[in-house]
Short mmCIF file of C-alpha atoms and ligand atoms in Angstrom, two decimals:
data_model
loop_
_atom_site.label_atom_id
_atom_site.label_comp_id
_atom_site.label_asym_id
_atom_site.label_seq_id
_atom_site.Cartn_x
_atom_site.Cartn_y
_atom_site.Cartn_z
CA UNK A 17 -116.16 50.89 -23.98
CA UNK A 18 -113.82 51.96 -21.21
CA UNK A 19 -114.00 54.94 -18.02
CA UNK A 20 -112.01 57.47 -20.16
CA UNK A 21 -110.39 60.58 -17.53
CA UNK A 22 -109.28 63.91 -19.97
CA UNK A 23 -107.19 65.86 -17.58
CA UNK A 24 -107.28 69.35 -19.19
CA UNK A 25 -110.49 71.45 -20.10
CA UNK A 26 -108.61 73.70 -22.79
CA UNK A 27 -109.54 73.41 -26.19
CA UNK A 28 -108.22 69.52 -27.26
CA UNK A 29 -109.17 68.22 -24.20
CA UNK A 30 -112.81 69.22 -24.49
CA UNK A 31 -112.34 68.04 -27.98
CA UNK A 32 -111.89 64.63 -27.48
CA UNK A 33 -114.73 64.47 -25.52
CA UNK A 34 -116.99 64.28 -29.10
CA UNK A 35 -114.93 61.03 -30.68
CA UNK A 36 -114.43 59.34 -27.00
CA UNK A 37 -117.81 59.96 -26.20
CA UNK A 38 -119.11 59.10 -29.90
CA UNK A 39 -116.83 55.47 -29.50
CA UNK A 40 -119.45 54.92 -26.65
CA UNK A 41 -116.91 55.35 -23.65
CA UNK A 42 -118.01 56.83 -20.51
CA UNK A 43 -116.12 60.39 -20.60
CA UNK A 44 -114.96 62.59 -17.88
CA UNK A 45 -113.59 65.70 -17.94
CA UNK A 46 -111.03 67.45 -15.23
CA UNK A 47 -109.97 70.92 -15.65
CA UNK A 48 -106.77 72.08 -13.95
CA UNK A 49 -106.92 75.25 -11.37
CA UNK A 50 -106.76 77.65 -14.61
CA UNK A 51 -109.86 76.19 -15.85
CA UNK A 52 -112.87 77.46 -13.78
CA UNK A 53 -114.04 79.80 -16.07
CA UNK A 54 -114.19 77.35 -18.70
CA UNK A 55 -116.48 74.39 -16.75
CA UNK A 56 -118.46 77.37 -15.46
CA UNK A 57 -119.23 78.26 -19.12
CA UNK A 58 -119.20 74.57 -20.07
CA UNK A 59 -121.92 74.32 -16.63
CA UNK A 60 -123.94 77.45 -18.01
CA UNK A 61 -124.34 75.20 -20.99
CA UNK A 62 -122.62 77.86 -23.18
CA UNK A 63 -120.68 77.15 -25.99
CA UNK A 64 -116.62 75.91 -24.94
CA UNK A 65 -114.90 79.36 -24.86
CA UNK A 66 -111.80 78.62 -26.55
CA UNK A 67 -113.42 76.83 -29.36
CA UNK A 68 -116.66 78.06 -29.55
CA UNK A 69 -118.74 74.48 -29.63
CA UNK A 70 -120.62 72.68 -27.24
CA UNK A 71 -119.48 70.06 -25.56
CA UNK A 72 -121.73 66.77 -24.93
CA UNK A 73 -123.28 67.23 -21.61
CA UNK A 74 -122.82 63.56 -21.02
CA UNK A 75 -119.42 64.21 -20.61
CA UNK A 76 -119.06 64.20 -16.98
CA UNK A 77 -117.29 67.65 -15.75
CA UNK A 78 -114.41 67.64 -12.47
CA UNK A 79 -113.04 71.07 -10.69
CA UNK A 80 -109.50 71.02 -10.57
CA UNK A 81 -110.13 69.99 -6.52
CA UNK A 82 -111.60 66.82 -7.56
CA UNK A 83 -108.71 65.22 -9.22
CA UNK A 84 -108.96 61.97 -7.35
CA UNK A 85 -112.59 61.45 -8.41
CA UNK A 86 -111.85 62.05 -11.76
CA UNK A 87 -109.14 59.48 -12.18
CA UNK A 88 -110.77 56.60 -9.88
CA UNK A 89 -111.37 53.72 -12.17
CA UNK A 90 -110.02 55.43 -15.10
CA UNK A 91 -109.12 52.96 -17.93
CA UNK A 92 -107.43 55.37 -20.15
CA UNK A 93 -106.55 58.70 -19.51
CA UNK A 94 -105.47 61.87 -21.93
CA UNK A 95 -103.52 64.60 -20.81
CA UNK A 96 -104.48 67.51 -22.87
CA UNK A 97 -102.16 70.01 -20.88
CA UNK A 98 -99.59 72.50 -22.36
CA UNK A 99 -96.52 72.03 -21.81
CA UNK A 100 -95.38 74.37 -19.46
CA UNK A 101 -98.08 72.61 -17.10
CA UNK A 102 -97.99 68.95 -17.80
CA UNK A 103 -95.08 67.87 -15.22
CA UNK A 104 -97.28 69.42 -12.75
CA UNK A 105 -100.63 67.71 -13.10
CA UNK A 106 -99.00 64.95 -13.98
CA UNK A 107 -97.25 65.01 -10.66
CA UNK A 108 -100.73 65.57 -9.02
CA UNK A 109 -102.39 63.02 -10.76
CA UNK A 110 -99.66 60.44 -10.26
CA UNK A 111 -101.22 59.43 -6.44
CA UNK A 112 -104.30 58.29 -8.30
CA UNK A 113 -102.77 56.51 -11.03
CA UNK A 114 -102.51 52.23 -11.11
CA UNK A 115 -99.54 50.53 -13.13
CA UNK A 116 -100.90 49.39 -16.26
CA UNK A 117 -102.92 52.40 -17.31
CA UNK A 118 -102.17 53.88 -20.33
CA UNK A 119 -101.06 57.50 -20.58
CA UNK A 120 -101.93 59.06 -23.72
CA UNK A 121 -100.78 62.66 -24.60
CA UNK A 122 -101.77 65.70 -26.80
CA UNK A 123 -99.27 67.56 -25.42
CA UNK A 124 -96.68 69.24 -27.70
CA UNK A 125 -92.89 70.75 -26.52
CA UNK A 126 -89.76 69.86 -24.99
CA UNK A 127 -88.53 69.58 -21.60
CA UNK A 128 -85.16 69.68 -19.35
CA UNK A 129 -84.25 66.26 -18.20
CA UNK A 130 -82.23 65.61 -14.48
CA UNK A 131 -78.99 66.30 -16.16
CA UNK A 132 -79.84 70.07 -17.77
CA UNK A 133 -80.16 68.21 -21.13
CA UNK A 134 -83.30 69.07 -24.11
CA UNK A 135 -85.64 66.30 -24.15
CA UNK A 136 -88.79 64.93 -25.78
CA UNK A 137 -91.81 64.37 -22.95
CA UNK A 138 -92.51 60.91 -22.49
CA UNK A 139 -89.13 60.23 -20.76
CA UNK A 140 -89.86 63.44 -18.51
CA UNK A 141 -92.69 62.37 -17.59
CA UNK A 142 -91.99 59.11 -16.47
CA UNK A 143 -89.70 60.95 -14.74
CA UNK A 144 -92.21 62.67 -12.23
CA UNK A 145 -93.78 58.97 -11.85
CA UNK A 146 -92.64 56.39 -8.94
CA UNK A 147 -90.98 53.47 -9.91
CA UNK A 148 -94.02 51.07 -10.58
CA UNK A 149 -95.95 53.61 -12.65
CA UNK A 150 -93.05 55.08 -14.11
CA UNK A 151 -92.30 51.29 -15.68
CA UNK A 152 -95.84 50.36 -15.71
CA UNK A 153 -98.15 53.18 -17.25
CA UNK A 154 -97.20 52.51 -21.32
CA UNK A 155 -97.20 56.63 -22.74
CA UNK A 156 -99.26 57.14 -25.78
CA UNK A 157 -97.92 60.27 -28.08
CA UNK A 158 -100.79 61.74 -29.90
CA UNK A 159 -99.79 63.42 -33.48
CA UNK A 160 -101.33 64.55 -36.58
CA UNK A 161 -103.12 67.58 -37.86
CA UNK A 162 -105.93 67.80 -35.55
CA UNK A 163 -107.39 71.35 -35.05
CA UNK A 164 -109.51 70.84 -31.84
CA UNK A 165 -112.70 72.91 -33.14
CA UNK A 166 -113.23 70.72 -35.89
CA UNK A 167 -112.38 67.12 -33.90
CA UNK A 168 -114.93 68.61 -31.62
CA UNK A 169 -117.56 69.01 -34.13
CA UNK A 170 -116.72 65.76 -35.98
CA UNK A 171 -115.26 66.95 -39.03
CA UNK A 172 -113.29 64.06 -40.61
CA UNK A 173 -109.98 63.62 -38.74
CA UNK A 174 -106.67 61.22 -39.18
CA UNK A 175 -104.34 61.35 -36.11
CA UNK A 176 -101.69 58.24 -35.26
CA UNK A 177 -101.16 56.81 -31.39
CA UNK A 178 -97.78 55.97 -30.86
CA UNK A 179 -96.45 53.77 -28.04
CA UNK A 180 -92.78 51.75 -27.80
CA UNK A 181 -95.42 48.84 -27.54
CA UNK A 182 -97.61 48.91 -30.59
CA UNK A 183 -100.46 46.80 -29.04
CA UNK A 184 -100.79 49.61 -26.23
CA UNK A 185 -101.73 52.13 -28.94
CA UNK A 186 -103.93 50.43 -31.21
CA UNK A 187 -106.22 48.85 -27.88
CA UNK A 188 -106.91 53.09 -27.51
CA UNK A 189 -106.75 53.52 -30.93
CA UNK A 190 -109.30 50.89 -30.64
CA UNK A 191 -111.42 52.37 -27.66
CA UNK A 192 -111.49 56.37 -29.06
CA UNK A 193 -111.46 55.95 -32.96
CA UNK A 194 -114.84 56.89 -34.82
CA UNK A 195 -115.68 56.28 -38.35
CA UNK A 196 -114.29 60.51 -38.31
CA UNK A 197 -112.05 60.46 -36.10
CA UNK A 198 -109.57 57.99 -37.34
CA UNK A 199 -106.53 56.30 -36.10
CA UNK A 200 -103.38 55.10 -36.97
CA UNK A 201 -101.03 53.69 -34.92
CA UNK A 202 -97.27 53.61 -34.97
CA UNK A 203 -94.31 52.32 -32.03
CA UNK A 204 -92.17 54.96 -32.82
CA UNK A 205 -92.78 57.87 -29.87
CA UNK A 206 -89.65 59.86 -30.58
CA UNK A 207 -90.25 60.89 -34.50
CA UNK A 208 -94.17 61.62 -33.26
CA UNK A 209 -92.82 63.83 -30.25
CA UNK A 210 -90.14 65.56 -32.06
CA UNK A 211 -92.38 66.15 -35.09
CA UNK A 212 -95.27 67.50 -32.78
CA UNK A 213 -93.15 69.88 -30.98
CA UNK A 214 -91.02 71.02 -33.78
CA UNK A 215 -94.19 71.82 -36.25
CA UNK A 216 -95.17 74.52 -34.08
CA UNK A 217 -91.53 76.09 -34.54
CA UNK A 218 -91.51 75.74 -38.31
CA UNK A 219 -95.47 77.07 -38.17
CA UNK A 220 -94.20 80.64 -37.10
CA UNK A 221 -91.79 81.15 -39.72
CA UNK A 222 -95.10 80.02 -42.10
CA UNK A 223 -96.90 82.64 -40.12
CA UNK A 224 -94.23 85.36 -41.64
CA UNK A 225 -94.91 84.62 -44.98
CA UNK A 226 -98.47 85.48 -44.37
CA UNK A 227 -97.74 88.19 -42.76
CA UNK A 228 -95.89 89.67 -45.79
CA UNK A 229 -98.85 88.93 -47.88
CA UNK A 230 -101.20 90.32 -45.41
CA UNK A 231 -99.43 93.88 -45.38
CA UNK A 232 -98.30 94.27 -49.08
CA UNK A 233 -101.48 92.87 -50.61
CA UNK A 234 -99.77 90.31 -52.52
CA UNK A 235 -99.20 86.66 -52.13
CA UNK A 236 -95.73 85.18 -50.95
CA UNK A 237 -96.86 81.64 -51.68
CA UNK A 238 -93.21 80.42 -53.25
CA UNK A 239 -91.58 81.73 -50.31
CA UNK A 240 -94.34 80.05 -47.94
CA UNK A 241 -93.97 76.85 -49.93
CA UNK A 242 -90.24 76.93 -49.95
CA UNK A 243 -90.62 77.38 -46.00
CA UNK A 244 -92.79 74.69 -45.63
CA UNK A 245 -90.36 72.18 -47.83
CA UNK A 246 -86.92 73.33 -45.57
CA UNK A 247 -89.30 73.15 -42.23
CA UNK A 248 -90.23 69.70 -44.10
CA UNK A 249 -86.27 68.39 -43.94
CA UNK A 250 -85.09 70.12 -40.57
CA UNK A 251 -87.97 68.18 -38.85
CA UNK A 252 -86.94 64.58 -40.21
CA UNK A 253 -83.23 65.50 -39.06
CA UNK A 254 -84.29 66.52 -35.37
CA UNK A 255 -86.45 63.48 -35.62
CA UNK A 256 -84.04 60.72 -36.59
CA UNK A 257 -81.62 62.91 -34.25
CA UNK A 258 -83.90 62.05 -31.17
CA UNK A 259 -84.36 58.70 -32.18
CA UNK A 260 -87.16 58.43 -34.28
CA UNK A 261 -88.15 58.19 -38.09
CA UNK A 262 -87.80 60.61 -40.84
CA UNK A 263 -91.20 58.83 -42.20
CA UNK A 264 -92.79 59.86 -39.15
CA UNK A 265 -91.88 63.52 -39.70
CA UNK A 266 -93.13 62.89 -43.00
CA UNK A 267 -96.41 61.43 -42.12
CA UNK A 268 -99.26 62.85 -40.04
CA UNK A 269 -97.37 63.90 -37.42
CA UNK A 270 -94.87 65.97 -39.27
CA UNK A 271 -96.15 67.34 -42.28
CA UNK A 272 -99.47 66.65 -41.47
CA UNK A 273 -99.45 68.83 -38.61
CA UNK A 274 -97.33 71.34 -40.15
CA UNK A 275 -99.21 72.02 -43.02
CA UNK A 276 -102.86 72.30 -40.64
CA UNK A 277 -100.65 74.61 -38.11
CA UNK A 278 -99.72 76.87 -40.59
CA UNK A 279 -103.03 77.44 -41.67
CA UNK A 280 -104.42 78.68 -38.65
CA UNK A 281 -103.75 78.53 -34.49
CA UNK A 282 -101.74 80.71 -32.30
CA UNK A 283 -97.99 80.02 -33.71
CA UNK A 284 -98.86 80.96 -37.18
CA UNK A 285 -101.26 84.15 -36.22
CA UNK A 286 -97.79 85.10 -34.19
CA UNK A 287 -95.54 84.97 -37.24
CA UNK A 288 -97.99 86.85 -39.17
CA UNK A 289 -97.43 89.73 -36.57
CA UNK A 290 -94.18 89.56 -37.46
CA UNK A 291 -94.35 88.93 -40.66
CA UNK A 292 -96.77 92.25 -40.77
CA UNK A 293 -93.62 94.21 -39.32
CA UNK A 294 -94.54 94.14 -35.14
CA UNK A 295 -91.25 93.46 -32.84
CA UNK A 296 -91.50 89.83 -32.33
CA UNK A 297 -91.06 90.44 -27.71
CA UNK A 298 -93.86 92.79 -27.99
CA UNK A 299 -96.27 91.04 -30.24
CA UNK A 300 -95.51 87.89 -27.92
CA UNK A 301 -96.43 89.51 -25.03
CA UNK A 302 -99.31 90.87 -26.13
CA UNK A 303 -100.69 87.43 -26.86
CA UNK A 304 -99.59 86.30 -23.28
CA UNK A 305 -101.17 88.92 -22.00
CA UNK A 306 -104.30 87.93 -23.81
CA UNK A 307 -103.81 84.17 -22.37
CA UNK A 308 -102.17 82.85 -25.50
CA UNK A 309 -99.68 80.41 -24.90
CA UNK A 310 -97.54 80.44 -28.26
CA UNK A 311 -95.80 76.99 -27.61
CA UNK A 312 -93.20 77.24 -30.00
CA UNK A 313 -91.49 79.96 -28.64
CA UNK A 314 -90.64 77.98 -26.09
CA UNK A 315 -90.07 75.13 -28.03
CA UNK A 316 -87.33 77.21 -30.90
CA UNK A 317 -85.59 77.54 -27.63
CA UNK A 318 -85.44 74.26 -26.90
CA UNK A 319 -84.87 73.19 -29.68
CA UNK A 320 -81.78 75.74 -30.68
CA UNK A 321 -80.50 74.31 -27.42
CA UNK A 322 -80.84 70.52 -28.33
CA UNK A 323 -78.75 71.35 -31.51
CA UNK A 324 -76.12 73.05 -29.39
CA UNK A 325 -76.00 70.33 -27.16
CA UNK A 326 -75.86 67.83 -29.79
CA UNK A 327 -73.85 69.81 -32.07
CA UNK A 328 -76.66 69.22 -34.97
CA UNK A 329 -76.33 71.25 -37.94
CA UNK A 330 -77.79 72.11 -41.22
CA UNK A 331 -80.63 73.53 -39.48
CA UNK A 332 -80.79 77.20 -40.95
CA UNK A 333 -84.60 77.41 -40.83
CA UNK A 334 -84.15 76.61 -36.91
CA UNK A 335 -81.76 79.00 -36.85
CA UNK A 336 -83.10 82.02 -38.75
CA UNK A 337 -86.17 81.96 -36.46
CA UNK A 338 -84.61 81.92 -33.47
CA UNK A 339 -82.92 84.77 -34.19
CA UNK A 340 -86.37 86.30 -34.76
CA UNK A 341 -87.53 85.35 -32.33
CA UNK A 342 -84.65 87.32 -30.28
CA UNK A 343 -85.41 90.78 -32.50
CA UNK A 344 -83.35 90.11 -35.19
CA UNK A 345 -84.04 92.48 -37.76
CA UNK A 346 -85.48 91.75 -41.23
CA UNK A 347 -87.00 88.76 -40.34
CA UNK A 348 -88.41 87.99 -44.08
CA UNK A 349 -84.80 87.84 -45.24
CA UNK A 350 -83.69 85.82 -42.47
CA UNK A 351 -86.13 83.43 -43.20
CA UNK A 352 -85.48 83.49 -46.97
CA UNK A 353 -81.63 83.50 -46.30
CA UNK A 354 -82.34 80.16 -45.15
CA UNK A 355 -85.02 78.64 -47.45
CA UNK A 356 -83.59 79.48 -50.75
CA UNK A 357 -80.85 76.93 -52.59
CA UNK A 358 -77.63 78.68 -51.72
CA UNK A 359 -77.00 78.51 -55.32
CA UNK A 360 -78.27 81.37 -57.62
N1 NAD B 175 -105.73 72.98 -29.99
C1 NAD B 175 -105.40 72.04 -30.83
O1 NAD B 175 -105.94 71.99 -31.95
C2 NAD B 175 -104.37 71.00 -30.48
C3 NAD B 175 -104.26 69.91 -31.30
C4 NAD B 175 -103.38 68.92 -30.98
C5 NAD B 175 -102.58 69.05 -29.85
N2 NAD B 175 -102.67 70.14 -29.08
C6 NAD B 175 -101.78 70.22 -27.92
O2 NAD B 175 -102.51 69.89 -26.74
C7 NAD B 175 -102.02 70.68 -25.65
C8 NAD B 175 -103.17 71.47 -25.09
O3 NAD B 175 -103.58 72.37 -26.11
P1 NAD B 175 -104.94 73.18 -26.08
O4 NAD B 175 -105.16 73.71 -27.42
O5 NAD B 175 -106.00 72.37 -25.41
O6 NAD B 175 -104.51 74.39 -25.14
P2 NAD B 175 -105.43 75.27 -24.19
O7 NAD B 175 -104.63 76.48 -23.89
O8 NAD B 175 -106.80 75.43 -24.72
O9 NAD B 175 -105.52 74.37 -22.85
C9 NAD B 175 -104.34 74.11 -22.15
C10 NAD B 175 -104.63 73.21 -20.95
O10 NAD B 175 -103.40 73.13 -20.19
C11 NAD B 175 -103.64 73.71 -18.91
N3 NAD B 175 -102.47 74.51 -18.55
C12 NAD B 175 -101.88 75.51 -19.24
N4 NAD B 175 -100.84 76.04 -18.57
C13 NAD B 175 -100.76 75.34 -17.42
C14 NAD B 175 -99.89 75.41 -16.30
N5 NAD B 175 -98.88 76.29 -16.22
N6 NAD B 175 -100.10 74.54 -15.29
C15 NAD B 175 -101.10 73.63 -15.34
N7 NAD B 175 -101.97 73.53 -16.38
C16 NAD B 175 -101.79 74.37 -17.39
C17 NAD B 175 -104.87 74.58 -19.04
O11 NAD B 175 -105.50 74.73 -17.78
C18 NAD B 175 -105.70 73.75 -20.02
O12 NAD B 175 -106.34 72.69 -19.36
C19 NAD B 175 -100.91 71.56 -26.22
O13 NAD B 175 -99.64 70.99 -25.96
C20 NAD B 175 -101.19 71.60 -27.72
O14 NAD B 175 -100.03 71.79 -28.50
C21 NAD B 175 -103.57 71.10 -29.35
#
């Protein structure tokens, strides 16, 4: 049992309340300055807005002022922040923060390092730590197809910790995992990170087959399959590119994730828009508009960027949705352009 801090009220981080608080930790739960309406729901004893469940009043609930309180005597915390916000409360937190405690994080995307370059999170975030925290709070990377309504409700669950040391993840694998919420545990960071962040790219373009299906009345499956398979490959080369292991893109936190993101969740109800024939800008901002954050947007970006910079090719699924993603027209035979064996 450990003092477990979840910085992040949104919809994983009130997730995680259910299996930390199930593993018998003592849970608390900070929400950032966008989060008011959500503890004041959560305080009304109302269902969690974005996910519709309640959340274990025993789970101990911080405003966004009380940051300090939240973290004091923390033994493990979770940032469950997107990631255009986790530099930032991670830079806020960081005055509260002791070398030695272990960082864990849902958070899914890329970042700019120092130098302008595309990079995975961990090293970023280190980045925003001083020198004794930035060598002495081990990062956790959190993957695997975990859809936070049902990890809050306890619906059987398989995610994998990662950590460059292996004994770091498996003592919180040890202190969160439930006989439902299950854990494996891994050292390699990069392939979980790249695979996290590039599953919500690949997701869209699986959103665009549905879309198809959705407005014509009739399946696209082969094309959705074929996607999935080319999404499948592109992700073990950006892995092993960034440093990691195809098997991780393979495993939970590639495929794994893929195949639960395309089901359902904000990337893939985006591609169906476009799938169903709206202009990808204006469909996009209409979900912004509505508060949806459609991470990988952002992240195709990124990620079109890190292949420029590292002059990585034979990424044509990458490609054909960022080109979407700019208004390209035709998206269905962009995407098929590049899922299909070139051969006929
Ligand atoms: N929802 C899921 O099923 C799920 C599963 C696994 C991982 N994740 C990842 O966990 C992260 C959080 O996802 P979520 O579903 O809880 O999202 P959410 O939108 O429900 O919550 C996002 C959290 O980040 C904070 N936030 C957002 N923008 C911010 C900003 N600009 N500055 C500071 N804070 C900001 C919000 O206040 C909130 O606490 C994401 O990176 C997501 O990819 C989500």
């Amino acid at each position: 049992m450990a003092v477990v801090t979840i910085l992040g009220a949104g919809a994983m981080g009130a997730a995680l309340t259910t299996p930390a608080l199930a593993a018998g930790n003592a849970v608390r739960l900070w929400g950032t300055w966008l989060d008011d309406g959500i503890l004041a729901a959560l305080r009304a004893g109302q269902p969690h807005p974005r996910i519709d469940v309640p959340i274990d009043r025993t789970a101990v609930l911080f405003d966004s002022g009380d940051l300090a309180a939240a973290l004091d005597g923390a033994e493990l915390v979770i940032l469950a922040i997107s990631s255009d916000g986790v530099v930032e409360v991670l830079r806020r937190a960081a005055p509260h923060l002791r070398a030695g405690l272990p960082l864990l994080i849902t958070t899914k995307g890329f970042g700019y390092d120092p130098d302008g370059k595309v990079g995975l999170l961990p090293p970023l975030l280190r980045a925003v730590l001083p020198g004794e925290l930035a060598d002495g709070c081990p990062i956790v990377a959190i993957g695997g197809p975990c859809k936070a309504n049902e990890v809050a409700v306890g619906r059987p669950t398989a995610a994998v910790f990662g950590c460059a040391d292996v004994g770091v993840a498996e003592r919180a694998a040890d202190l969160l995992g439930t006989a439902v919420y299950r854990l494996a545990t891994t050292d390699d960071v990069d392939g979980i990170e790249a695979s996290a962040a590039m599953k919500n790219v690949y997701a869209i373009a699986l959103g665009i087959a549905d879309g198809l299906a959705e407005t014509g009345g009739e399946p696209w499956h082969n094309l959705k399959a074929a996607t999935f398979a080319q999404a499948a490959t592109e992700m073990q080369r950006l892995a092993t590119a960034l440093g990691g292991r195809a098997e991780t893109a393979v495993g939970l936190a590639g495929v794994g994730d893929l195949e639960v993101t395309g089901l359902s969740g904000r990337n893939k109800v985006y591609g169906a828009r476009i799938g169903r024939g709206e202009p990808a800008t204006a469909a996009l901002d209409e979900m912004v508009a509505a508060g949806q954050t459609v991470e990988g947007v952002a992240a195709a970006r990124f990620a079109a960027e890190l292949a420029d910079q590292r002059a990585l090719d034979s990424l044509p699924l990458l490609g054909a949705i960022t080109e979407v993603l700019a208004g390209a027209e035709e998206p269905a035979a962009r995407i098929t352009a590049a899922v299909l064996p070139a051969r006929r």
